[in-house]
Amino acid sequence: MKILRSLAFVVTLLLTLSACPLARNLKEYRLIIESIEIGEVDLLEVEDGIYYGEMDAVIVSAEVWVSVFDHKITKIELKHNHGRGKDAEVIVKDVTEKQTLKIDIITGATSSSKVILKAIEQALKSERLILD
């Protein structure tokens, strides 16, 4: 009986310890998502070319390549690592059509929406990679 209790205690302890990194990641993820603020970019100040940006929020991340021609966003290529936020990928179409980052967040994919928008903002505020 003592062996069974000891075994149960060890199993419980191992399960608890293995969950700690996941809990830390989840806490860090929530803090990052809550702290994301999307700024506006003046496209009149963005020269023609291709720009790269990224945002990593532990569980959700995005990399974007934003093409600009004549001070307009012409194309956004997205690499998106998401949990259940695939629906947010339509954001790139919305940004391209409306030419602004001030667009509605996708319901049910709030975190991914914020991460993608922040990556686009960072791209447009970065140094040009390629002259298009």
XYZ file of N, CA and C in Angstrom:
396
model
N 0.814 -1.191 0.000
C 0.000 0.000 0.000
C 0.867 1.267 0.000
N 1.972 1.240 0.799
C 2.866 2.388 0.839
C 3.519 2.615 -0.524
N 3.826 1.541 -1.211
C 4.453 1.653 -2.531
C 3.488 2.299 -3.514
N 2.239 1.920 -3.437
C 1.219 2.482 -4.327
C 1.041 3.977 -4.069
N 1.002 4.383 -2.793
C 0.890 5.807 -2.455
C 2.125 6.574 -2.924
N 3.290 5.998 -2.716
C 4.530 6.649 -3.148
C 4.550 6.811 -4.662
N 4.116 5.784 -5.363
C 4.061 5.843 -6.821
C 3.073 6.912 -7.282
N 1.914 6.981 -6.639
C 0.916 8.003 -6.982
C 1.458 9.400 -6.717
N 2.194 9.563 -5.622
C 2.779 10.855 -5.305
C 3.812 11.259 -6.362
N 4.658 10.337 -6.756
C 5.696 10.620 -7.757
C 5.057 10.980 -9.098
N 4.042 10.242 -9.504
C 3.350 10.522 -10.769
C 2.710 11.902 -10.721
N 2.048 12.227 -9.629
C 1.425 13.539 -9.475
C 2.478 14.642 -9.514
N 3.576 14.430 -8.839
C 4.651 15.410 -8.824
C 5.216 15.622 -10.227
N 5.445 14.554 -10.956
C 5.969 14.663 -12.315
C 4.997 15.389 -13.245
N 3.721 15.085 -13.123
C 2.721 15.766 -13.946
C 2.670 17.256 -13.628
N 2.752 17.598 -12.370
C 2.728 19.001 -11.961
C 3.952 19.738 -12.494
N 5.112 19.145 -12.367
C 6.340 19.785 -12.838
C 6.369 19.921 -14.362
N 5.819 18.939 -15.059
C 5.820 19.024 -16.530
C 4.846 20.085 -17.024
N 3.850 20.434 -16.242
C 2.880 21.456 -16.630
C 3.411 22.869 -16.383
N 4.424 23.035 -15.555
C 4.947 24.364 -15.229
C 5.444 25.139 -16.442
N 6.262 24.552 -17.328
C 6.696 25.328 -18.502
C 5.518 25.756 -19.379
N 4.535 24.902 -19.514
C 3.356 25.256 -20.299
C 2.614 26.426 -19.661
N 2.477 26.406 -18.353
C 1.809 27.508 -17.653
C 2.597 28.802 -17.810
N 3.934 28.725 -17.739
C 4.762 29.921 -17.931
C 4.601 30.458 -19.355
N 4.597 29.562 -20.345
C 4.416 29.982 -21.734
C 3.064 30.637 -21.943
N 2.038 30.068 -21.344
C 0.695 30.625 -21.485
C 0.620 32.015 -20.841
N 1.242 32.174 -19.695
C 1.248 33.473 -19.023
C 2.013 34.500 -19.864
N 3.168 34.112 -20.381
C 3.961 35.012 -21.217
C 3.180 35.393 -22.480
N 2.528 34.408 -23.093
C 1.707 34.634 -24.290
C 0.616 35.667 -24.009
N -0.098 35.494 -22.927
C -1.177 36.434 -22.582
C -0.645 37.847 -22.348
N 0.484 37.956 -21.661
C 1.074 39.281 -21.416
C 1.479 39.960 -22.723
N 2.070 39.199 -23.627
C 2.483 39.768 -24.915
C 1.260 40.232 -25.704
N 0.246 39.381 -25.794
C -0.959 39.720 -26.567
C -1.627 40.964 -25.989
N -1.739 41.025 -24.656
C -2.369 42.188 -24.023
C -1.581 43.471 -24.260
N -0.269 43.359 -24.429
C 0.558 44.554 -24.576
C 0.662 45.048 -26.023
N 0.179 44.271 -26.979
C 0.303 44.686 -28.380
C -0.621 45.860 -28.671
N -0.026 46.926 -29.165
C -0.787 48.082 -29.645
C -0.387 48.298 -31.094
N -1.368 48.418 -31.947
C -1.109 48.599 -33.365
C -1.057 50.090 -33.663
N 0.086 50.540 -34.163
C 0.242 51.933 -34.546
C -0.137 52.117 -36.011
N -0.210 53.346 -36.413
C -0.511 53.652 -37.823
C 0.803 53.936 -38.539
N 0.822 53.648 -39.812
C 1.990 53.906 -40.647
C 1.570 54.873 -41.744
N 2.366 55.921 -41.946
C 2.103 56.870 -43.021
C 2.727 56.315 -44.296
N 1.899 55.782 -45.181
C 2.403 55.163 -46.403
C 3.096 56.155 -47.329
N 2.829 57.453 -47.152
C 3.525 58.446 -47.964
C 5.021 58.497 -47.640
N 5.385 57.970 -46.479
C 6.786 57.937 -46.078
C 7.470 56.611 -46.408
N 6.706 55.663 -46.960
C 7.257 54.342 -47.270
C 7.594 54.278 -48.754
N 8.867 54.043 -49.046
C 9.326 53.977 -50.427
C 8.966 52.634 -51.057
N 9.001 52.597 -52.396
C 8.760 51.352 -53.117
C 9.762 50.291 -52.668
N 9.287 49.062 -52.544
C 10.178 47.968 -52.180
C 9.443 46.879 -51.436
N 10.204 45.946 -50.929
C 9.675 44.839 -50.134
C 10.254 44.965 -48.734
N 9.394 44.830 -47.750
C 9.754 45.011 -46.348
C 9.408 43.756 -45.558
N 10.253 43.430 -44.591
C 10.057 42.236 -43.767
C 9.747 42.638 -42.331
N 8.776 41.929 -41.731
C 8.466 42.142 -40.325
C 8.062 40.839 -39.676
N 8.212 40.793 -38.371
C 7.823 39.592 -37.636
C 7.334 39.960 -36.245
N 6.518 39.072 -35.709
C 6.027 39.218 -34.342
C 5.891 37.824 -33.766
N 6.423 37.632 -32.567
C 6.376 36.329 -31.908
C 5.738 36.496 -30.539
N 4.632 35.804 -30.348
C 3.939 35.849 -29.064
C 3.904 34.462 -28.428
N 4.976 33.722 -28.531
C 5.183 32.396 -27.963
C 4.326 31.334 -28.659
N 3.034 31.412 -28.529
C 2.135 30.410 -29.103
C 1.728 30.786 -30.524
N 1.670 32.064 -30.799
C 1.283 32.575 -32.118
C 2.426 33.454 -32.632
N 2.769 33.280 -33.910
C 3.789 34.136 -34.500
C 3.450 34.395 -35.965
N 4.031 35.458 -36.489
C 3.807 35.796 -37.894
C 5.061 36.419 -38.473
N 5.328 36.079 -39.730
C 6.352 36.724 -40.531
C 5.649 37.243 -41.772
N 5.986 38.457 -42.173
C 5.362 39.037 -43.360
C 6.408 39.678 -44.260
N 6.113 39.661 -45.545
C 6.871 40.382 -46.551
C 5.854 41.286 -47.222
N 6.036 42.589 -47.063
C 5.070 43.569 -47.556
C 5.664 44.288 -48.754
N 4.952 44.222 -49.880
C 5.385 44.918 -51.092
C 4.666 46.249 -51.187
N 5.437 47.306 -51.464
C 4.891 48.653 -51.586
C 5.305 49.220 -52.942
N 4.340 49.801 -53.635
C 4.610 50.492 -54.891
C 3.772 51.756 -54.928
N 4.404 52.867 -55.244
C 3.722 54.156 -55.334
C 2.961 54.476 -54.033
N 3.609 54.191 -52.914
C 3.073 54.470 -51.562
C 1.796 53.688 -51.260
N 1.631 52.537 -51.909
C 0.476 51.668 -51.651
C 0.969 50.255 -51.392
N 0.309 49.587 -50.454
C 0.606 48.182 -50.192
C -0.004 47.383 -51.343
N 0.842 46.674 -52.064
C 0.350 45.920 -53.220
C 0.218 44.432 -52.941
N 0.987 43.942 -51.952
C 0.950 42.507 -51.657
C 1.528 42.265 -50.276
N 0.935 41.317 -49.569
C 1.480 40.890 -48.283
C 1.568 39.370 -48.302
N 2.776 38.868 -48.137
C 2.972 37.423 -48.007
C 3.087 37.125 -46.521
N 2.408 36.072 -46.085
C 2.306 35.764 -44.663
C 2.741 34.340 -44.379
N 3.562 34.199 -43.350
C 3.860 32.900 -42.755
C 3.345 32.998 -41.326
N 2.344 32.216 -40.998
C 1.612 32.372 -39.740
C 1.611 31.058 -38.968
N 2.198 31.072 -37.778
C 2.160 29.924 -36.875
C 1.082 30.232 -35.853
N 0.033 29.457 -35.854
C -1.138 29.790 -35.042
C -1.656 28.578 -34.288
N -2.417 28.864 -33.256
C -3.138 27.813 -32.564
C -4.397 27.519 -33.362
N -5.407 28.279 -33.071
C -6.674 28.136 -33.801
C -6.998 29.422 -34.543
N -5.997 30.227 -34.845
C -6.228 31.555 -35.410
C -6.092 31.670 -36.913
N -6.257 30.575 -37.639
C -6.121 30.621 -39.096
C -7.082 31.620 -39.726
N -8.254 31.800 -39.135
C -9.237 32.750 -39.679
C -8.686 34.169 -39.778
N -7.705 34.483 -38.965
C -7.135 35.843 -38.965
C -6.330 36.140 -40.221
N -6.003 35.143 -40.988
C -5.158 35.354 -42.161
C -5.822 36.235 -43.224
N -7.140 36.430 -43.140
C -7.810 37.349 -44.078
C -7.429 38.805 -43.803
N -6.797 39.045 -42.673
C -6.346 40.398 -42.307
C -5.459 40.986 -43.408
N -4.606 40.165 -44.012
C -3.698 40.701 -45.030
C -4.478 41.253 -46.225
N -5.570 40.604 -46.562
C -6.428 41.093 -47.652
C -7.075 42.425 -47.245
N -7.560 42.496 -46.009
C -8.192 43.728 -45.521
C -7.206 44.899 -45.514
N -5.991 44.653 -45.045
C -4.975 45.711 -45.001
C -4.644 46.180 -46.416
N -4.490 45.234 -47.330
C -4.173 45.585 -48.716
C -5.300 46.383 -49.364
N -6.531 45.983 -49.114
C -7.676 46.689 -49.707
C -7.876 48.075 -49.104
N -7.746 48.192 -47.788
C -8.045 49.453 -47.105
C -6.820 50.354 -46.934
N -5.633 49.802 -47.159
C -4.387 50.577 -47.059
C -4.188 51.195 -45.678
N -4.574 50.466 -44.666
C -4.419 50.923 -43.290
C -4.324 49.719 -42.363
N -3.735 49.947 -41.193
C -3.690 48.914 -40.159
C -4.858 49.046 -39.192
N -5.623 50.102 -39.334
C -6.773 50.335 -38.455
C -7.990 49.617 -39.036
N -7.991 48.306 -38.855
C -9.101 47.498 -39.355
C -9.645 46.641 -38.217
N -10.815 46.066 -38.442
C -11.443 45.239 -37.413
C -10.657 43.959 -37.182
N -10.534 43.595 -35.914
C -9.912 42.339 -35.512
C -10.899 41.219 -35.847
N -10.381 40.075 -36.261
C -11.224 38.939 -36.610
C -11.728 38.268 -35.336
N -13.040 38.209 -35.179
C -13.655 37.577 -34.016
C -13.277 36.101 -33.968
N -12.852 35.648 -32.804
C -12.447 34.258 -32.636
C -10.982 34.030 -32.964
N -10.319 35.057 -33.476
C -8.895 34.959 -33.810
C -8.199 36.267 -33.429
N -8.565 36.778 -32.270
C -8.053 38.070 -31.817
C -6.540 38.084 -31.689
N -5.976 37.079 -31.050
C -4.523 37.048 -30.846
C -3.781 36.996 -32.167
N -4.197 36.119 -33.053
C -3.549 36.026 -34.359
C -3.709 37.321 -35.144
N -4.877 37.939 -35.060
C -5.100 39.211 -35.755
C -4.105 40.257 -35.279
N -3.940 40.376 -33.973
C -3.023 41.371 -33.417
C -1.576 41.075 -33.797
N -1.199 39.810 -33.774
C 0.168 39.420 -34.107
C 0.463 39.720 -35.575
N -0.457 39.394 -36.466
C -0.267 39.657 -37.896
C -0.179 41.160 -38.159
N -1.095 41.924 -37.573
C -1.068 43.379 -37.770
C 0.226 43.997 -37.253
N 0.698 43.524 -36.110
C 1.947 44.066 -35.552
C 3.129 43.720 -36.453
N 3.135 42.525 -37.022
C 4.206 42.151 -37.946
C 4.194 43.052 -39.178
N 2.991 43.356 -39.689
C 2.879 44.251 -40.846
C 3.377 45.647 -40.471
N 2.973 46.129 -39.310
C 3.443 47.451 -38.855
C 4.970 47.478 -38.765
N 5.544 46.452 -38.166
C 7.002 46.418 -38.020
C 7.694 46.366 -39.377
N 7.092 45.648 -40.321
C 7.675 45.593 -41.665
C 7.707 46.985 -42.282
N 6.588 47.673 -42.218
C 6.480 48.986 -42.863
C 7.345 50.051 -42.174
N 7.741 49.783 -40.944
C 8.609 50.720 -40.225
C 10.077 50.295 -40.280
N 10.357 49.207 -40.979
C 11.727 48.692 -41.041
C 12.442 49.204 -42.292
N 13.689 48.825 -42.397
C 14.470 49.155 -43.578
C 13.983 48.288 -44.746
N 13.982 48.861 -45.909
C 13.577 48.142 -47.109
C 14.572 47.009 -47.375
N 14.037 45.823 -47.700
C 14.884 44.685 -48.036
C 15.302 44.700 -49.494
N 14.317 44.915 -50.353
C 14.542 44.812 -51.788
C 13.846 45.973 -52.469
N 14.533 46.580 -53.412
C 13.902 47.594 -54.240
C 13.080 46.856 -55.265
N 11.788 47.068 -55.232
C 10.884 46.337 -56.110
C 10.931 46.867 -57.523
